Tab-separated table of N, CA, C and O in Angstrom:
chain	number	residue	atom	x	y	z
A	1	MET	N	83.839	251.724	121.609
A	1	MET	CA	84.219	252.354	122.789
A	1	MET	C	85.229	253.143	122.294
A	1	MET	O	86.036	252.942	121.444
A	2	SER	N	85.327	254.424	122.969
A	2	SER	CA	86.459	255.277	122.485
A	2	SER	C	87.653	255.031	123.221
A	2	SER	O	87.585	254.411	124.214
A	3	ILE	N	88.874	255.534	123.244
A	3	ILE	CA	90.211	255.447	123.564
A	3	ILE	C	89.840	255.788	125.136
A	3	ILE	O	90.616	255.366	125.951
A	4	GLY	N	89.353	256.808	125.195
A	4	GLY	CA	89.221	257.435	126.731
A	4	GLY	C	88.139	256.499	127.559
A	4	GLY	O	88.705	256.545	128.779
A	5	GLU	N	87.280	255.819	127.020
A	5	GLU	CA	86.543	254.877	127.699
A	5	GLU	C	87.507	253.820	127.988
A	5	GLU	O	87.287	252.951	129.156
A	6	ILE	N	88.226	253.106	127.207
A	6	ILE	CA	89.120	252.258	127.356
A	6	ILE	C	90.292	252.321	128.513
A	6	ILE	O	90.653	251.682	129.522
A	7	PHE	N	90.732	253.568	128.370
A	7	PHE	CA	91.675	253.947	129.686
A	7	PHE	C	90.760	254.291	130.697
A	7	PHE	O	91.584	253.704	131.916
A	8	TYR	N	89.710	254.602	130.797
A	8	TYR	CA	89.193	255.064	132.281
A	8	TYR	C	88.468	253.675	132.607
A	8	TYR	O	88.734	253.228	133.880
A	9	VAL	N	88.384	252.545	131.982
A	9	VAL	CA	88.010	250.969	132.369
A	9	VAL	C	89.418	250.339	133.183
A	9	VAL	O	89.359	249.772	133.824
A	10	ILE	N	90.361	250.860	132.522
A	10	ILE	CA	91.680	249.874	132.774
A	10	ILE	C	92.142	250.989	134.205
A	10	ILE	O	92.574	250.214	135.137
A	11	ALA	N	92.045	251.973	134.062
A	11	ALA	CA	92.105	252.798	135.352
A	11	ALA	C	91.330	252.357	136.424
A	11	ALA	O	91.960	252.349	137.614
A	12	VAL	N	90.235	252.107	136.192
A	12	VAL	CA	89.182	251.516	137.349
A	12	VAL	C	89.591	250.375	137.778
A	12	VAL	O	89.651	249.948	138.982
A	13	ILE	N	89.999	249.216	137.040
A	13	ILE	CA	90.426	248.143	137.084
A	13	ILE	C	91.941	247.893	137.973
A	13	ILE	O	91.713	247.508	139.103
A	14	LEU	N	92.639	248.825	137.432
A	14	LEU	CA	93.976	248.943	138.234
A	14	LEU	C	93.826	249.469	139.649
A	14	LEU	O	94.318	248.942	140.698
A	15	PHE	N	93.144	250.669	140.130
A	15	PHE	CA	92.669	251.096	140.881
A	15	PHE	C	92.078	250.150	142.444
A	15	PHE	O	92.473	250.061	143.292
A	16	SER	N	90.878	249.189	141.475
A	16	SER	CA	90.447	248.359	142.524
A	16	SER	C	91.509	247.257	142.893
A	16	SER	O	91.478	246.784	143.921
A	17	TYR	N	92.306	246.662	141.692
A	17	TYR	CA	93.479	245.979	142.374
A	17	TYR	C	94.382	246.503	143.546
A	17	TYR	O	94.739	245.563	144.319
A	18	MET	N	95.108	247.488	143.282
A	18	MET	CA	95.683	248.172	144.291
A	18	MET	C	95.133	248.452	145.553
A	18	MET	O	95.689	247.983	146.488
A	19	THR	N	93.972	248.780	145.491
A	19	THR	CA	93.153	248.860	146.680
A	19	THR	C	93.086	247.559	147.510
A	19	THR	O	93.336	247.497	148.683
A	20	PHE	N	92.791	246.714	146.962
A	20	PHE	CA	92.626	245.368	147.724
A	20	PHE	C	93.944	244.821	147.964
A	20	PHE	O	94.001	244.135	149.096
A	21	ALA	N	94.920	244.968	146.864
A	21	ALA	CA	96.279	244.574	147.468
A	21	ALA	C	96.771	245.264	148.805
A	21	ALA	O	97.302	244.639	149.785
A	22	ILE	N	96.427	246.575	148.995
A	22	ILE	CA	96.833	247.228	150.148
A	22	ILE	C	96.111	246.771	151.295
A	22	ILE	O	96.597	246.821	152.616
A	23	ILE	N	94.760	246.749	151.351
A	23	ILE	CA	94.034	246.203	152.256
A	23	ILE	C	94.248	244.627	152.763
A	23	ILE	O	94.314	244.447	153.753
A	24	ARG	N	94.483	243.971	151.870
A	24	ARG	CA	95.085	242.469	152.277
A	24	ARG	C	96.590	242.538	152.901
A	24	ARG	O	96.688	241.760	154.040
A	25	GLY	N	97.150	243.463	152.348
A	25	GLY	CA	98.531	243.364	152.980
A	25	GLY	C	98.551	243.963	154.408
A	25	GLY	O	99.153	243.553	155.331
A	26	ASN	N	97.778	244.973	154.816
A	26	ASN	CA	97.522	245.385	155.925
A	26	ASN	C	96.799	244.282	156.900
A	26	ASN	O	97.285	244.468	158.293
A	27	PHE	N	95.963	243.766	156.666
A	27	PHE	CA	95.195	242.502	157.268
A	27	PHE	C	96.160	241.840	157.522
A	27	PHE	O	96.436	241.220	158.900
A	28	GLN	N	97.233	240.830	156.391
A	28	GLN	CA	97.934	240.041	156.911
A	28	GLN	C	99.160	240.379	157.908
A	28	GLN	O	99.717	239.538	158.511
A	29	ARG	N	99.515	241.602	158.096
A	29	ARG	CA	100.452	241.817	159.048
A	29	ARG	C	100.103	241.862	160.285
A	29	ARG	O	100.844	242.083	161.170
A	30	LYS	N	98.721	242.219	160.610
A	30	LYS	CA	98.235	242.060	161.904
A	30	LYS	C	98.229	240.718	162.432
A	30	LYS	O	98.043	240.632	163.699
A	31	PHE	N	98.228	239.497	161.542
A	31	PHE	CA	98.156	238.221	162.104
A	31	PHE	C	99.412	237.732	161.911
A	31	PHE	O	100.060	237.684	160.543
A	32	ASP	N	99.565	236.398	162.777
A	32	ASP	CA	100.785	235.846	162.583
A	32	ASP	C	100.152	234.535	161.431
A	32	ASP	O	98.974	234.253	161.397
A	33	GLU	N	101.252	233.332	161.279
A	33	GLU	CA	100.665	232.231	160.546
A	33	GLU	C	99.586	231.248	161.337
A	33	GLU	O	99.026	230.728	160.583
A	34	ASN	N	99.259	231.337	162.513
A	34	ASN	CA	98.694	230.602	163.144
A	34	ASN	C	97.110	231.431	163.222
A	34	ASN	O	96.254	231.140	163.984
A	35	GLY	N	97.069	232.582	162.996
A	35	GLY	CA	95.917	233.384	162.902
A	35	GLY	C	95.675	234.317	164.500
A	35	GLY	O	94.689	234.778	164.405
A	36	HIS	N	96.854	234.313	164.851
A	36	HIS	CA	96.700	235.194	166.265
A	36	HIS	C	97.172	236.558	165.834
A	36	HIS	O	98.058	236.714	165.130
A	37	ARG	N	96.647	237.713	166.510
A	37	ARG	CA	96.915	238.888	166.386
A	37	ARG	C	98.370	239.282	166.942
A	37	ARG	O	98.307	238.918	168.252
A	38	HIS	N	99.188	240.256	166.486
A	38	HIS	CA	100.385	240.388	167.011
A	38	HIS	C	100.083	241.525	168.039
A	38	HIS	O	100.620	241.346	169.180
A	39	ASP	N	99.331	242.285	168.206
A	39	ASP	CA	99.441	243.389	169.298
A	39	ASP	C	98.576	242.284	170.396
A	39	ASP	O	98.994	242.784	171.682
A	40	LEU	N	97.863	241.695	170.357
A	40	LEU	CA	97.299	240.925	171.655
A	40	LEU	C	98.254	239.851	172.079
A	40	LEU	O	98.189	239.626	173.297
A	41	LYS	N	99.331	239.379	171.396
A	41	LYS	CA	100.232	238.547	171.815
A	41	LYS	C	100.940	239.102	172.728
A	41	LYS	O	101.342	238.766	173.888
A	42	GLU	N	101.511	240.316	172.529
A	42	GLU	CA	102.355	241.194	173.359
A	42	GLU	C	101.618	241.491	174.750
A	42	GLU	O	102.079	241.341	175.957
A	43	LYS	N	100.127	241.894	174.554
A	43	LYS	CA	99.575	242.141	176.014
A	43	LYS	C	99.570	240.869	176.588
A	43	LYS	O	99.465	241.060	177.944
A	44	LYS	N	99.145	239.775	175.915
A	44	LYS	CA	98.910	238.571	176.889
A	44	LYS	C	100.389	237.980	177.341
A	44	LYS	O	100.614	237.722	178.934
A	45	ILE	N	101.502	238.099	176.942
A	45	ILE	CA	102.853	238.106	177.546
A	45	ILE	C	103.265	238.923	178.791
A	45	ILE	O	103.677	238.379	179.717
A	46	LYS	N	102.653	240.160	178.462
A	46	LYS	CA	102.870	241.274	179.623
A	46	LYS	C	101.890	240.905	180.850
A	46	LYS	O	102.433	240.850	181.859
A	47	GLU	N	100.744	240.480	180.626
A	47	GLU	CA	99.896	239.911	181.638
A	47	GLU	C	100.401	238.625	182.124
A	47	GLU	O	100.027	238.327	183.468
A	48	ASP	N	100.844	237.825	181.540
A	48	ASP	CA	101.355	236.592	182.043
A	48	ASP	C	102.425	236.762	183.317
A	48	ASP	O	102.613	236.079	184.171
A	49	LYS	N	103.367	237.786	183.170
A	49	LYS	CA	104.506	238.026	184.074
A	49	LYS	C	103.919	238.472	185.567
A	49	LYS	O	103.114	238.845	185.830
């Protein structure tokens, strides 16, 4: 393998890891520790009033 191919493989691995981390972080921000969605909790509280 040439040095260019090694850099290409490293870049693909880093890109995949960063994409996974961003998607995982966005998904975790939508839910609380009990698995309830944050946006639905606010609507439910408003509907109960």
